[in-house]
GROMACS .gro file of C-alpha atoms in nm:
model
  232
    1UNK     CA    1   1.603  -1.988  -0.848
    2UNK     CA    2   1.350  -1.786  -1.045
    3UNK     CA    3   1.180  -1.901  -1.359
    4UNK     CA    4   1.129  -1.646  -1.636
    5UNK     CA    5   0.821  -1.659  -1.855
    6UNK     CA    6   0.600  -1.427  -2.058
    7UNK     CA    7   0.447  -1.313  -1.729
    8UNK     CA    8   0.783  -1.210  -1.576
    9UNK     CA    9   0.974  -1.375  -1.293
   10UNK     CA   10   0.829  -1.613  -1.036
   11UNK     CA   11   1.043  -1.744  -0.754
   12UNK     CA   12   1.050  -2.118  -0.697
   13UNK     CA   13   0.981  -2.032  -0.332
   14UNK     CA   14   0.656  -1.850  -0.414
   15UNK     CA   15   0.314  -2.012  -0.366
   16UNK     CA   16   0.038  -1.885  -0.597
   17UNK     CA   17  -0.303  -2.031  -0.519
   18UNK     CA   18  -0.545  -2.141  -0.788
   19UNK     CA   19  -0.755  -1.979  -0.922
   20UNK     CA   20  -0.564  -1.651  -0.955
   21UNK     CA   21  -0.495  -1.433  -1.256
   22UNK     CA   22  -0.146  -1.292  -1.312
   23UNK     CA   23  -0.080  -1.026  -1.577
   24UNK     CA   24   0.218  -0.965  -1.805
   25UNK     CA   25   0.558  -0.867  -1.670
   26UNK     CA   26   0.476  -0.957  -1.309
   27UNK     CA   27   0.773  -1.032  -1.080
   28UNK     CA   28   0.720  -1.242  -0.766
   29UNK     CA   29   1.027  -1.253  -0.543
   30UNK     CA   30   1.120  -1.475  -0.251
   31UNK     CA   31   0.888  -1.677  -0.026
   32UNK     CA   32   0.571  -1.494  -0.132
   33UNK     CA   33   0.219  -1.632  -0.091
   34UNK     CA   34  -0.065  -1.516  -0.316
   35UNK     CA   35  -0.415  -1.619  -0.212
   36UNK     CA   36  -0.690  -1.759  -0.434
   37UNK     CA   37  -0.917  -1.547  -0.653
   38UNK     CA   38  -0.657  -1.270  -0.662
   39UNK     CA   39  -0.613  -1.054  -0.972
   40UNK     CA   40  -0.269  -0.905  -1.036
   41UNK     CA   41  -0.236  -0.656  -1.321
   42UNK     CA   42   0.051  -0.602  -1.560
   43UNK     CA   43   0.403  -0.503  -1.446
   44UNK     CA   44   0.344  -0.553  -1.076
   45UNK     CA   45   0.624  -0.651  -0.835
   46UNK     CA   46   0.545  -0.868  -0.530
   47UNK     CA   47   0.808  -0.921  -0.259
   48UNK     CA   48   1.033  -0.652  -0.402
   49UNK     CA   49   1.366  -0.637  -0.213
   50UNK     CA   50   1.407  -0.363   0.050
   51UNK     CA   51   1.665  -0.229   0.295
   52UNK     CA   52   1.980  -0.439   0.305
   53UNK     CA   53   1.824  -0.669   0.045
   54UNK     CA   54   1.781  -0.376  -0.193
   55UNK     CA   55   2.131  -0.244  -0.128
   56UNK     CA   56   2.274  -0.582  -0.222
   57UNK     CA   57   2.045  -0.601  -0.524
   58UNK     CA   58   2.156  -0.259  -0.653
   59UNK     CA   59   2.520  -0.360  -0.610
   60UNK     CA   60   2.462  -0.676  -0.811
   61UNK     CA   61   2.253  -0.501  -1.077
   62UNK     CA   62   2.538  -0.256  -1.137
   63UNK     CA   63   2.818  -0.511  -1.139
   64UNK     CA   64   2.659  -0.842  -1.231
   65UNK     CA   65   2.328  -0.795  -1.411
   66UNK     CA   66   2.280  -1.171  -1.444
   67UNK     CA   67   2.279  -1.230  -1.064
   68UNK     CA   68   1.983  -1.413  -0.914
   69UNK     CA   69   1.818  -1.124  -0.726
   70UNK     CA   70   1.558  -1.362  -0.585
   71UNK     CA   71   1.823  -1.526  -0.368
   72UNK     CA   72   1.867  -1.196  -0.181
   73UNK     CA   73   1.502  -1.180  -0.068
   74UNK     CA   74   1.446  -1.345   0.269
   75UNK     CA   75   1.126  -1.186   0.406
   76UNK     CA   76   0.791  -1.355   0.339
   77UNK     CA   77   0.528  -1.145   0.157
   78UNK     CA   78   0.163  -1.244   0.190
   79UNK     CA   79  -0.120  -1.139  -0.042
   80UNK     CA   80  -0.461  -1.254   0.084
   81UNK     CA   81  -0.770  -1.385  -0.091
   82UNK     CA   82  -0.964  -1.191  -0.355
   83UNK     CA   83  -0.717  -0.904  -0.378
   84UNK     CA   84  -0.694  -0.676  -0.680
   85UNK     CA   85  -0.347  -0.534  -0.744
   86UNK     CA   86  -0.345  -0.306  -1.045
   87UNK     CA   87  -0.092  -0.194  -1.305
   88UNK     CA   88   0.257  -0.096  -1.190
   89UNK     CA   89   0.203  -0.151  -0.817
   90UNK     CA   90   0.499  -0.250  -0.598
   91UNK     CA   91   0.459  -0.452  -0.277
   92UNK     CA   92   0.791  -0.478  -0.092
   93UNK     CA   93   0.906  -0.790   0.086
   94UNK     CA   94   0.780  -0.866   0.434
   95UNK     CA   95   0.443  -0.693   0.383
   96UNK     CA   96   0.107  -0.858   0.445
   97UNK     CA   97  -0.220  -0.775   0.273
   98UNK     CA   98  -0.545  -0.917   0.410
   99UNK     CA   99  -0.843  -1.032   0.203
  100UNK     CA  100  -1.040  -0.813  -0.041
  101UNK     CA  101  -0.769  -0.545  -0.057
  102UNK     CA  102  -0.752  -0.331  -0.371
  103UNK     CA  103  -0.439  -0.144  -0.478
  104UNK     CA  104  -0.511   0.087  -0.769
  105UNK     CA  105  -0.252   0.158  -1.039
  106UNK     CA  106   0.101   0.260  -0.937
  107UNK     CA  107   0.044   0.217  -0.566
  108UNK     CA  108   0.350   0.151  -0.351
  109UNK     CA  109   0.362  -0.056  -0.031
  110UNK     CA  110   0.689  -0.052   0.161
  111UNK     CA  111   0.850  -0.325   0.365
  112UNK     CA  112   0.692  -0.501   0.664
  113UNK     CA  113   0.365  -0.310   0.621
  114UNK     CA  114   0.029  -0.463   0.715
  115UNK     CA  115  -0.296  -0.374   0.538
  116UNK     CA  116  -0.628  -0.497   0.676
  117UNK     CA  117  -0.919  -0.667   0.503
  118UNK     CA  118  -1.125  -0.463   0.258
  119UNK     CA  119  -0.891  -0.164   0.244
  120UNK     CA  120  -0.860   0.037  -0.077
  121UNK     CA  121  -0.543   0.218  -0.192
  122UNK     CA  122  -0.628   0.493  -0.440
  123UNK     CA  123  -0.416   0.537  -0.753
  124UNK     CA  124  -0.057   0.648  -0.678
  125UNK     CA  125  -0.095   0.597  -0.302
  126UNK     CA  126   0.241   0.558  -0.128
  127UNK     CA  127   0.247   0.363   0.200
  128UNK     CA  128   0.598   0.325   0.336
  129UNK     CA  129   0.775   0.090   0.577
  130UNK     CA  130   0.634  -0.078   0.889
  131UNK     CA  131   0.294   0.089   0.856
  132UNK     CA  132  -0.018  -0.072   1.007
  133UNK     CA  133  -0.348   0.002   0.830
  134UNK     CA  134  -0.674  -0.137   0.962
  135UNK     CA  135  -0.976  -0.282   0.785
  136UNK     CA  136  -1.210  -0.109   0.538
  137UNK     CA  137  -0.997   0.202   0.495
  138UNK     CA  138  -0.958   0.422   0.188
  139UNK     CA  139  -0.605   0.559   0.153
  140UNK     CA  140  -0.470   0.818  -0.090
  141UNK     CA  141  -0.160   1.034  -0.076
  142UNK     CA  142   0.147   0.945   0.132
  143UNK     CA  143   0.180   0.752   0.459
  144UNK     CA  144   0.520   0.768   0.632
  145UNK     CA  145   0.719   0.501   0.812
  146UNK     CA  146   0.591   0.341   1.134
  147UNK     CA  147   0.249   0.508   1.119
  148UNK     CA  148  -0.069   0.341   1.243
  149UNK     CA  149  -0.414   0.388   1.087
  150UNK     CA  150  -0.722   0.240   1.254
  151UNK     CA  151  -1.025   0.070   1.100
  152UNK     CA  152  -1.266   0.260   0.871
  153UNK     CA  153  -1.036   0.558   0.819
  154UNK     CA  154  -1.070   0.774   0.506
  155UNK     CA  155  -0.760   0.955   0.380
  156UNK     CA  156  -0.887   1.140   0.075
  157UNK     CA  157  -0.820   1.425  -0.164
  158UNK     CA  158  -1.100   1.684  -0.180
  159UNK     CA  159  -1.228   1.590  -0.525
  160UNK     CA  160  -1.226   1.220  -0.446
  161UNK     CA  161  -1.423   1.290  -0.131
  162UNK     CA  162  -1.671   1.512  -0.315
  163UNK     CA  163  -1.731   1.281  -0.611
  164UNK     CA  164  -1.721   0.945  -0.438
  165UNK     CA  165  -1.999   0.719  -0.571
  166UNK     CA  166  -2.065   0.372  -0.423
  167UNK     CA  167  -2.101   0.106  -0.691
  168UNK     CA  168  -2.190  -0.247  -0.582
  169UNK     CA  169  -2.048  -0.186  -0.238
  170UNK     CA  170  -1.715  -0.041  -0.356
  171UNK     CA  171  -1.622   0.326  -0.408
  172UNK     CA  172  -1.541   0.459  -0.752
  173UNK     CA  173  -1.419   0.807  -0.844
  174UNK     CA  174  -1.417   1.040  -1.143
  175UNK     CA  175  -1.088   1.204  -1.032
  176UNK     CA  176  -0.775   1.019  -0.921
  177UNK     CA  177  -0.482   1.247  -0.995
  178UNK     CA  178  -0.531   1.521  -0.734
  179UNK     CA  179  -0.286   1.542  -0.443
  180UNK     CA  180  -0.389   1.353  -0.133
  181UNK     CA  181  -0.287   1.408   0.229
  182UNK     CA  182   0.067   1.348   0.355
  183UNK     CA  183   0.092   1.159   0.685
  184UNK     CA  184   0.434   1.187   0.847
  185UNK     CA  185   0.638   0.915   1.017
  186UNK     CA  186   0.515   0.768   1.346
  187UNK     CA  187   0.168   0.927   1.322
  188UNK     CA  188  -0.143   0.763   1.468
  189UNK     CA  189  -0.483   0.806   1.299
  190UNK     CA  190  -0.770   0.676   1.512
  191UNK     CA  191  -1.056   0.461   1.381
  192UNK     CA  192  -1.343   0.623   1.186
  193UNK     CA  193  -1.137   0.938   1.124
  194UNK     CA  194  -1.147   1.135   0.799
  195UNK     CA  195  -0.847   1.323   0.663
  196UNK     CA  196  -0.937   1.538   0.361
  197UNK     CA  197  -0.737   1.741   0.112
  198UNK     CA  198  -0.380   1.830   0.025
  199UNK     CA  199  -0.279   1.866   0.390
  200UNK     CA  200   0.008   1.748   0.608
  201UNK     CA  201  -0.018   1.544   0.928
  202UNK     CA  202   0.314   1.596   1.103
  203UNK     CA  203   0.559   1.341   1.239
  204UNK     CA  204   0.435   1.178   1.557
  205UNK     CA  205   0.093   1.349   1.542
  206UNK     CA  206  -0.213   1.186   1.697
  207UNK     CA  207  -0.563   1.209   1.543
  208UNK     CA  208  -0.834   1.090   1.780
  209UNK     CA  209  -1.103   0.843   1.673
  210UNK     CA  210  -1.383   1.000   1.469
  211UNK     CA  211  -1.198   1.325   1.401
  212UNK     CA  212  -1.242   1.514   1.072
  213UNK     CA  213  -0.915   1.678   0.968
  214UNK     CA  214  -0.917   1.943   0.694
  215UNK     CA  215  -0.610   2.149   0.793
  216UNK     CA  216  -0.245   2.076   0.864
  217UNK     CA  217  -0.157   1.914   1.197
  218UNK     CA  218   0.181   2.005   1.343
  219UNK     CA  219   0.432   1.740   1.444
  220UNK     CA  220   0.364   1.569   1.780
  221UNK     CA  221   0.026   1.745   1.812
  222UNK     CA  222  -0.290   1.572   1.935
  223UNK     CA  223  -0.619   1.668   1.765
  224UNK     CA  224  -0.981   1.560   1.803
  225UNK     CA  225  -1.331   1.660   1.696
  226UNK     CA  226  -1.515   1.780   1.385
  227UNK     CA  227  -1.346   1.991   1.268
  228UNK     CA  228  -1.032   1.864   1.437
  229UNK     CA  229  -0.871   2.098   1.690
  230UNK     CA  230  -0.575   2.059   1.925
  231UNK     CA  231  -0.657   1.869   2.243
  232UNK     CA  232  -0.603   2.039   2.580
   0.00000   0.00000   0.00000
């Protein structure tokens, strides 16, 4: 069962390490684990139900609003050490975040997605189901289902890229609301690549390691180089 408090709902199956700081209105569903020194902002959901879990939850919400939604969540969600998860972010059940991950306000992480150590999700980033993101990435915009992003990849809007300023080893920006890139389902973005602007990487596309992409990439197209061009 879930306990309700001023900070929201926390499942009896959840493990929240000490010290951690949990904001107001935070819901923690199912067998979630939250690592030490993690900061979770207000109105965040961890282990949010997905797929068949969500379908059952919607059915119960409509017909029986008092149902224990937590009992429907079966997948374990893991939040690593020293993470920062800001206002309004949703992390769906079955996802795993490494250490030193930051999710800026209103980010969304779908089900069974893995995010590597030191990766940064820019405000309003949407990363959908079964995505694998490597370490020390910066991600804005939209990442579709089943995509893979290697280590040290930058997926940025133009203004964010232009005005990026390192502060104490972490990037900060003066513009967060511009549109970021859209990466379609089943795409692969190689390590050390940069994807810049309001562009679209098509379904099943492949971006080679170290490429710099500033224009749309068609579905199932392989590109490489700086600037990125189709591979022979």
